[in-house]
Amino acid sequence: MTAALRRFFDHDLWWSFTRSPLTVAAALVTLLFLVAALAAPWITPHDPFDPARVDLLDAFTPPVWTERGDPRFLLGTDDQGRDILSTIVWGSRISLLVGFAAVLLSATLGVALGVSAGYVGGVYESVVMRLADVQLTIPGILVALTINGVARTLVPRELQEAAAIWVLVLAIGISDWPKYARLARGTTLVEKNKEYIAAARVMGLHPLRIMVSHLLPNVIGPVLVIGTIGLALAIISEATLSFLGVGVPPTTPSLGTLIRIGNDFLFSGEWWITLFPSLALVLLVLAVNLLGDWLRDAFNPKLR
Amino acid sequence: MTRPLVEVEGLARRFDVSRPWLARLLAREPRRFLHAVAGVDFAIPRGTTMALVGESGCGKSTVARMLVGLLRPSAGRIVFDGTPLDPDAGRKALAPIRRRMQMIFQDPYASLDPRWRVEAIVAEPLDAFGLVRDRAERRERVAELLRAVGLSPADGRKYPHEFSGGQRQRISIARALASRPDFLVCDEPTSALDVSVQAQILNLMKELQEQLGLTYLLISHNLAVVSVMADQVGVMYLGRIVELAPADELFARPRHPYTRLLLDTVPDLEMRRRERAPVAGEVPSPIDPPPGCAFHPRCPFAERRCRAERPALLPAGPARVACHAVEEGRLPA
Amino acid sequence: MALLEVEDLVVEFPTRRGRLVAVDRVSFSIEAGEVLGMVGESGAGKSLTGMAIIGLLEPPGRIAGGAIRFEGRRIDDLPPEAMRRIRGRKIGAIFQDPLTSLNPLYTIGRQLEETIRTHLDLDARAARARAIALLREVGIPAPERRIDAWPHELSGGMRQRVVIALALAAEPALVVADEPTTALDVSIQAQIVQLLKRLCREHGTAVLLVTHDMGVIAETADRVAVMYAGRLVELGPVEAVIRRPRHPYTRGLMGAIPRIGAGKGRLVQIEGAMPRLDAIPPGCAFHPRCPRAVERCRLERPELAPVGPAHAAACWRLEPEPTG
């Protein structure tokens, strides 16, 4: 274990990481969001989703540093008297969950299709890659909206609320697979002509085994890079869908839902309801994006 | 007489190099084929080394890849230890034969998966063919293989990038030996290595052949390497064997004009500084090979018959040669 | 005065774990019209030496010591612009891969004419005529037609001929040829070696021929420099070095080369491998692999010292001179 740790800290990746203050900051912010999201039930000052603990009389309390501020609510409350800070933490939890799950889905789908297309070739490859090309010509959010709509009509009404998050994951995940498929196929095409693949074929290994044990590991690195940037995009997609009202229901709000709710009050003077969730979203997406950019550069031998 | 371990009859492989369907249709072009290997026959007796030599594009590597099942022959058959190889047989049915023929590759930097530890690389055939019962036996066998190629069992914990080119080629050999094969196809095994390391690998290959009774097919463009390794040599030109002879005979009395050309190009370390007749021309495209004898445009002895009629591989002393001039006895000895 | 003098050349690569010395105090000279072969295994520093001379070291590699003098003038500290003028006009270059030496976007004629007009005072028609003459000289059939061909339309051997024509276009006094035949087929290799040899003799051009192939050296070079782990270990007339190598490394190298007619016996082999740049042993860099090594070899680095007429080796334990 210590040897593995030593190798990690000795690695060029770690070295280039410590050399970039912006990346370190981005990593810290991302980590902060992750920890906060995971520990939400224990660290939030209020439970914004317990109707018994929310008092409508607290509604529209502005942030604490303003004239009418209430020390109990650091960033103020919304129209139902929920603590904005707490809803942001809980909202990030939902946003990150949807983001991670969607990236996992699209990466799995894309990598499986891309690696197999690259390795098998022929008609199968043409079909898969043309499908990817076609989907790439349609804006991702449109694809997600369509899938979201179809899924909602298929899910029974009484389950819709509970299934909303997973419908969202499905919609965002499927809208994003072509990127991963292209990348995976490209890497596979390079690797499959190398002699270690030929050696595995001479042993008569099953193609699936060659793909999983030899080709897949080559794809993981690059996928991690675009997956990180993809996470930021998925969070935005989720926020967009929720903002449009087809995302997660207001009872379990994500950052997007919070921004939408707050938007209704922006012109009546309660600016804090929408501003703070928006800032949180921008901060999170920016941090994840910076992290992704650094990973991409660190993995790109041409820039090293 | 015992039967040769490997017999190859009329082996051929063509590649479709046509342009895409639509482009072909628009340009009213027929399909185009590259005849990489156009009918090759040879047999390798057990425990001996056969070498195929020739320049790039002559088809020698394609022959190697067909033998180990990386490429499907377009025609012809391969008989291994008396059993004809059926390319349509399933993976499972072929496994017992696959186990007995393995391959060593040219590029020691590409032939080992950089993400695997050496012990996993060497053990891959053991797992693939189900040759070990448990982890202890697997570890024992890997250690034994690493020792056999001159590495230490402790090297198994390392990754390929921690080794030099020569050591990597040793790892590649250890992997090829893991399934206890009888037959090794060696595709330019030393051409990516430095001379001093090449000598180590060639010596190792000889030792292993003696110890294990291995049969080799050596693919090489380097005649000097072939001369220290091979018992039998096939010289290939544009997909065909033009001369097939015992090694001593080939190097002492090369018959085919192309063999002579190749031998003449070997740099002379004895410093005789001969001024050679410059060899004219280059290898033509295998898509559109010259009619008749494919070598005739570069051959100083070509006549009308050579331009029209393809010579067959005919016996000439202990050798077999595909050349009209040799057949007609109009070549200077 | 020699045409090119290299004195105590040091090439190093700064890395985060320290400086890697890839060429370590190498000194040699080339006379006008002479072919000096530089031989060694991959990573011995021979290509870097060539690159340092033509001023094309890839950063972060840099010259960290010593001097390179061409026609009596130092060229290792010239600004890039001045070096560029010398390169091409006075020092030509031929690389291993002819494709990377030719610009795929221009016809070979345009590239030749451009080089000719940059360095020689000729008008367009005269430059074209000279380009055609050069192509004919390097053995390209029908040069009047081929001059308008694109690099990708030529075979590897033909491309290398064009690269040689380019290198010689401005009648340089020195050509640095880095593995000029390695990427080519054997029958083409022989053609290119012959061509290079003939042209340089006819034009009186000196050549630094960098190669791993002792056969090419034997056929072409007047003198040979043997490199090992960044150091020059033996330098002398090609015949003396090949027939009577005095450094144990050169001797091992010569024994390791397979030869036709030598039969199927075991080859002489040098145990082990050349050390990586970050693990060069103290003393003589060859001592861990040397069958003759003694205590002194482990401690003290031997310098190049005369062992015969124009023949020098860096070794405490020279191979005995063969008798008879």
Coordinates of C-alpha atoms in Angstrom, one line a residue, chain B:
Chain B
M1 CA 10.5 -40.8 -42.8
T2 CA 8.5 -38.9 -40.2
R3 CA 6.0 -36.5 -41.3
P4 CA 6.9 -32.7 -41.2
L5 CA 5.3 -30.8 -38.3
V6 CA 4.0 -28.1 -40.5
E7 CA 2.9 -28.5 -44.1
V8 CA 1.6 -25.6 -46.2
E9 CA 0.0 -26.3 -49.6
G10 CA -1.1 -23.6 -52.1
L11 CA -1.5 -21.1 -49.4
A12 CA -2.9 -17.8 -50.7
R13 CA -4.3 -14.6 -49.4
R14 CA -5.8 -11.7 -51.2
F15 CA -7.0 -8.4 -49.7
D16 CA -9.8 -6.4 -51.1
V17 CA -8.3 -2.9 -51.7
S18 CA -11.2 -1.6 -53.8
R19 CA -12.4 1.9 -53.1
P20 CA -15.7 2.2 -51.3
W21 CA -18.7 0.9 -53.2
L22 CA -20.2 4.3 -54.2
A23 CA -16.9 5.7 -55.3
R24 CA -16.2 2.6 -57.4
L25 CA -19.6 2.8 -58.9
L26 CA -19.2 6.4 -59.9
A27 CA -15.7 5.9 -61.4
R28 CA -16.9 2.6 -63.1
E29 CA -14.0 0.8 -61.6
P30 CA -13.8 -3.0 -61.0
R31 CA -13.0 -4.4 -57.6
R32 CA -9.2 -4.4 -56.9
F33 CA -7.4 -7.1 -55.1
L34 CA -4.0 -7.3 -53.6
H35 CA -2.5 -10.7 -53.8
A36 CA -0.3 -10.6 -50.8
V37 CA 0.4 -14.3 -50.9
A38 CA -0.3 -16.1 -54.2
G39 CA 0.2 -19.8 -53.7
V40 CA 3.0 -20.9 -51.4
D41 CA 4.1 -24.5 -50.6
F42 CA 6.6 -25.6 -48.0
A43 CA 7.0 -28.1 -45.2
I44 CA 9.0 -27.7 -41.9
P45 CA 10.4 -30.9 -40.4
R46 CA 10.1 -31.2 -36.6
G47 CA 12.8 -29.5 -34.6
T48 CA 14.2 -27.4 -37.5
T49 CA 14.1 -23.8 -38.5
M50 CA 12.6 -22.6 -41.7
A51 CA 13.2 -19.0 -42.7
L52 CA 11.2 -16.8 -45.1
V53 CA 13.1 -13.8 -46.4
G54 CA 12.2 -11.0 -48.7
E55 CA 11.6 -7.3 -48.8
S56 CA 8.6 -5.5 -47.4
G57 CA 5.4 -6.4 -49.3
C58 CA 6.7 -9.8 -50.4
G59 CA 4.0 -11.6 -48.3
K60 CA 6.3 -13.2 -45.7
S61 CA 4.4 -11.7 -42.7
T62 CA 1.1 -12.6 -44.2
V63 CA 2.1 -16.2 -44.4
A64 CA 3.1 -16.1 -40.7
R65 CA -0.2 -14.5 -39.7
M66 CA -2.2 -17.2 -41.6
L67 CA -0.3 -20.0 -39.9
V68 CA -1.1 -18.8 -36.4
G69 CA -4.7 -18.0 -37.3
L70 CA -4.6 -14.2 -37.3
L71 CA -5.6 -14.1 -40.9
R72 CA -7.9 -16.4 -42.9
P73 CA -6.3 -18.0 -46.0
S74 CA -8.2 -17.3 -49.2
A75 CA -7.0 -20.6 -50.6
G76 CA -4.8 -23.5 -49.8
R77 CA -4.4 -25.5 -46.6
I78 CA -2.2 -25.8 -43.5
V79 CA -1.6 -29.2 -42.0
F80 CA -0.2 -29.2 -38.5
D81 CA 1.2 -32.5 -37.2
G82 CA -1.0 -34.4 -39.6
T83 CA -4.2 -32.5 -38.8
P84 CA -5.5 -30.1 -41.4
L85 CA -6.5 -26.8 -39.9
D86 CA -10.1 -25.9 -40.6
P87 CA -10.5 -22.1 -40.4
D88 CA -14.3 -22.6 -39.9
A89 CA -13.9 -24.8 -36.8
G90 CA -14.9 -23.0 -33.7
R91 CA -12.6 -21.4 -31.1
K92 CA -13.0 -24.4 -28.8
A93 CA -12.2 -26.9 -31.5
L94 CA -9.1 -25.1 -32.5
A95 CA -7.8 -24.5 -29.0
P96 CA -5.8 -27.8 -28.8
I97 CA -3.8 -26.9 -31.9
R98 CA -3.6 -23.2 -31.1
R99 CA -1.9 -24.2 -27.8
R100 CA 0.8 -25.9 -29.8
M101 CA 1.6 -22.9 -32.1
Q102 CA 2.6 -19.5 -30.7
M103 CA 4.1 -16.4 -32.1
I104 CA 6.9 -13.9 -31.2
F105 CA 6.4 -10.4 -32.6
Q106 CA 8.7 -7.8 -34.0
D107 CA 8.1 -4.8 -31.8
P108 CA 8.9 -5.5 -28.2
Y109 CA 7.3 -2.1 -27.3
A110 CA 3.9 -3.0 -28.8
S111 CA 3.7 -6.7 -28.1
L112 CA 3.2 -6.5 -24.3
D113 CA 0.2 -4.8 -22.8
P114 CA 1.7 -1.8 -21.0
R115 CA -0.9 -2.0 -18.3
W116 CA -0.3 -5.5 -17.2
R117 CA 2.4 -6.8 -14.9
V118 CA 4.9 -9.2 -16.5
E119 CA 3.6 -12.1 -14.5
A120 CA 0.1 -11.5 -15.8
I121 CA 1.4 -11.2 -19.3
V122 CA 3.3 -14.5 -19.1
A123 CA 0.5 -16.3 -17.4
E124 CA -2.1 -15.2 -20.0
P125 CA -1.8 -18.3 -22.2
L126 CA -1.9 -20.5 -19.0
D127 CA -5.3 -19.0 -18.2
A128 CA -6.4 -19.0 -21.8
F129 CA -5.8 -22.7 -22.3
G130 CA -6.6 -23.7 -18.7
L131 CA -3.2 -25.2 -18.1
V132 CA -2.8 -24.6 -14.4
R133 CA -5.0 -25.7 -11.6
D134 CA -4.4 -23.1 -8.9
R135 CA -2.6 -19.8 -8.1
A136 CA 0.4 -21.6 -6.6
E137 CA 1.0 -23.7 -9.7
R138 CA 0.5 -20.6 -11.9
R139 CA 3.1 -18.7 -9.9
E140 CA 5.5 -21.6 -10.1
R141 CA 5.1 -21.9 -13.8
V142 CA 5.6 -18.2 -14.4
A143 CA 8.8 -18.2 -12.4
E144 CA 10.0 -21.2 -14.3
L145 CA 9.3 -19.5 -17.6
L146 CA 11.0 -16.3 -16.6
R147 CA 14.1 -18.2 -15.5
A148 CA 14.1 -20.1 -18.8
V149 CA 14.4 -16.9 -20.8
G150 CA 17.1 -15.5 -18.5
L151 CA 15.0 -13.2 -16.3
S152 CA 14.4 -13.5 -12.6
P153 CA 11.1 -14.5 -11.1
A154 CA 11.1 -11.3 -9.2
D155 CA 10.8 -9.4 -12.5
G156 CA 7.2 -10.7 -12.7
R157 CA 6.1 -8.0 -10.3
K158 CA 7.2 -5.2 -12.7
Y159 CA 5.6 -3.6 -15.7
P160 CA 6.9 -3.8 -19.2
H161 CA 8.1 -0.2 -19.3
E162 CA 10.7 -1.0 -16.7
F163 CA 12.5 -3.3 -19.1
S164 CA 14.8 -2.7 -22.1
G165 CA 13.9 -3.8 -25.6
G166 CA 15.9 -7.0 -25.3
Q167 CA 14.3 -7.9 -21.9
R168 CA 10.9 -7.3 -23.3
Q169 CA 11.6 -9.6 -26.1
R170 CA 12.5 -12.2 -23.5
I171 CA 9.2 -11.6 -21.8
S172 CA 7.5 -12.1 -25.2
I173 CA 9.3 -15.4 -25.7
A174 CA 8.4 -16.5 -22.1
R175 CA 4.7 -15.8 -23.0
A176 CA 5.0 -17.7 -26.2
L177 CA 6.5 -20.7 -24.4
A178 CA 3.9 -20.7 -21.6
S179 CA 1.5 -23.1 -23.4
R180 CA 4.4 -25.5 -24.1
P181 CA 4.1 -25.1 -27.9
D182 CA 5.9 -27.2 -30.5
F183 CA 5.9 -24.6 -33.1
L184 CA 6.9 -20.9 -32.9
V185 CA 6.3 -18.4 -35.6
C186 CA 8.9 -15.6 -35.1
D187 CA 8.1 -12.5 -37.1
E188 CA 11.2 -10.3 -37.4
P189 CA 12.0 -11.1 -33.7
T190 CA 15.2 -9.1 -33.6
S191 CA 14.8 -6.4 -36.2
A192 CA 13.8 -3.8 -33.6
L193 CA 16.8 -4.6 -31.4
D194 CA 20.3 -3.4 -31.2
V195 CA 23.0 -5.8 -32.5
S196 CA 24.4 -6.8 -29.1
V197 CA 20.9 -7.5 -27.9
Q198 CA 20.0 -9.3 -31.1
A199 CA 22.8 -11.7 -30.5
Q200 CA 21.5 -12.5 -27.0
I201 CA 18.0 -13.2 -28.4
L202 CA 19.2 -15.3 -31.3
N203 CA 21.4 -17.3 -28.9
L204 CA 18.4 -17.7 -26.5
M205 CA 16.2 -18.9 -29.4
K206 CA 18.8 -21.5 -30.3
E207 CA 19.2 -22.7 -26.8
L208 CA 15.4 -23.1 -26.3
Q209 CA 15.2 -24.9 -29.6
E210 CA 17.8 -27.4 -28.5
Q211 CA 16.2 -27.9 -25.0
L212 CA 12.6 -28.0 -26.0
G213 CA 12.8 -29.4 -29.5
L214 CA 11.0 -26.4 -30.9
T215 CA 10.3 -25.9 -34.6
Y216 CA 10.6 -22.3 -35.9
L217 CA 9.3 -20.4 -38.8
L218 CA 11.5 -17.3 -38.9
I219 CA 10.4 -14.3 -40.8
S220 CA 13.2 -11.9 -41.5
H221 CA 14.5 -9.4 -44.0
N222 CA 18.1 -9.9 -42.7
L223 CA 19.9 -12.5 -44.6
A224 CA 22.8 -12.6 -42.1
V225 CA 20.3 -13.4 -39.2
V226 CA 18.8 -16.1 -41.4
S227 CA 22.1 -17.6 -42.1
V228 CA 22.9 -18.2 -38.5
M229 CA 19.4 -19.5 -37.6
A230 CA 17.9 -21.4 -40.5
D231 CA 18.1 -25.0 -41.8
Q232 CA 15.9 -24.2 -44.8
V233 CA 15.2 -20.9 -46.5
G234 CA 12.4 -19.7 -48.7
V235 CA 13.0 -16.5 -50.6
M236 CA 9.8 -14.6 -51.4
Y237 CA 9.1 -12.0 -54.0
L238 CA 5.7 -10.5 -54.6
G239 CA 3.7 -13.2 -52.9
R240 CA 5.5 -16.2 -54.2
I241 CA 8.5 -18.3 -53.2
V242 CA 11.1 -17.9 -55.9
E243 CA 13.8 -20.1 -54.3
L244 CA 13.5 -22.8 -51.6
A245 CA 16.7 -24.4 -50.5
P246 CA 18.6 -25.9 -47.6
A247 CA 20.4 -22.9 -45.9
D248 CA 23.9 -24.0 -46.7
E249 CA 23.1 -24.5 -50.3
L250 CA 21.3 -21.2 -50.6
F251 CA 24.1 -19.1 -49.2
A252 CA 26.9 -21.1 -51.0
R253 CA 25.1 -21.4 -54.3
P254 CA 22.3 -18.9 -54.7
R255 CA 20.4 -19.7 -57.9
H256 CA 17.6 -17.3 -58.5
P257 CA 18.7 -13.9 -59.7
Y258 CA 16.7 -12.3 -56.9
T259 CA 18.4 -14.4 -54.3
R260 CA 21.7 -13.3 -55.8
L261 CA 20.6 -9.7 -55.6
L262 CA 19.6 -10.0 -52.0
L263 CA 22.9 -11.6 -51.1
D264 CA 24.8 -9.0 -52.9
T265 CA 23.2 -6.2 -50.9
V266 CA 24.4 -7.6 -47.6
P267 CA 27.0 -5.1 -46.4
D268 CA 30.5 -6.5 -46.4
L269 CA 32.2 -6.4 -43.0
E270 CA 35.3 -8.0 -44.4
M271 CA 36.1 -4.6 -46.0
R272 CA 36.7 -5.9 -49.4
R273 CA 35.2 -2.6 -50.6
R274 CA 34.0 -4.1 -53.8
E275 CA 32.3 -1.7 -56.2
R276 CA 29.0 -3.5 -56.9
A277 CA 26.9 -3.4 -60.0
P278 CA 24.1 -1.2 -58.7
V279 CA 20.9 -3.0 -58.4
A280 CA 18.3 -1.4 -60.6
G281 CA 14.7 -0.7 -59.7
E282 CA 12.4 -1.3 -56.8
V283 CA 9.7 -3.8 -55.9
P284 CA 6.6 -3.2 -58.0
S285 CA 3.1 -2.9 -56.6
P286 CA 1.6 -6.2 -55.6
I287 CA -1.8 -4.9 -56.8
D288 CA -0.6 -4.8 -60.3
P289 CA 2.3 -7.3 -60.5
P290 CA 4.2 -7.6 -63.8
P291 CA 3.0 -10.4 -66.1
G292 CA 5.1 -13.5 -66.4
C293 CA 7.9 -13.7 -63.9
A294 CA 7.2 -10.9 -61.4
F295 CA 10.9 -10.2 -61.1
H296 CA 11.6 -9.7 -64.8
P297 CA 11.6 -5.9 -64.8
R298 CA 14.6 -5.9 -62.5
C299 CA 16.3 -9.0 -63.8
P300 CA 19.5 -8.7 -65.8
F301 CA 18.8 -12.1 -67.4
A302 CA 15.1 -11.6 -68.4
E303 CA 14.1 -12.7 -71.9
R304 CA 10.8 -12.9 -73.8
R305 CA 9.6 -16.0 -72.1
C306 CA 10.1 -14.4 -68.6
R307 CA 7.8 -11.5 -69.6
A308 CA 5.1 -13.8 -70.7
E309 CA 5.1 -17.0 -68.8
R310 CA 5.2 -17.4 -65.0
P311 CA 8.0 -19.9 -64.0
A312 CA 7.1 -22.8 -61.8
L313 CA 9.1 -23.8 -58.7
L314 CA 11.2 -26.6 -60.2
P315 CA 13.9 -28.7 -58.6
A316 CA 17.5 -27.5 -59.3
G317 CA 20.0 -29.6 -57.4
P318 CA 19.0 -29.7 -53.7
A319 CA 17.0 -26.5 -54.2
R320 CA 13.8 -25.6 -55.9
V321 CA 13.8 -22.5 -58.0
A322 CA 11.2 -20.6 -60.0
C323 CA 13.2 -19.1 -62.8
H324 CA 13.2 -19.8 -66.6
A325 CA 16.9 -18.9 -66.8
V326 CA 17.9 -21.4 -64.2
E327 CA 15.7 -24.1 -65.8
E328 CA 17.2 -23.4 -69.2
G329 CA 20.7 -23.4 -67.7
R330 CA 21.6 -20.0 -69.1
L331 CA 22.7 -18.5 -65.8
P332 CA 26.3 -18.2 -64.9
A333 CA 26.9 -20.5 -61.9

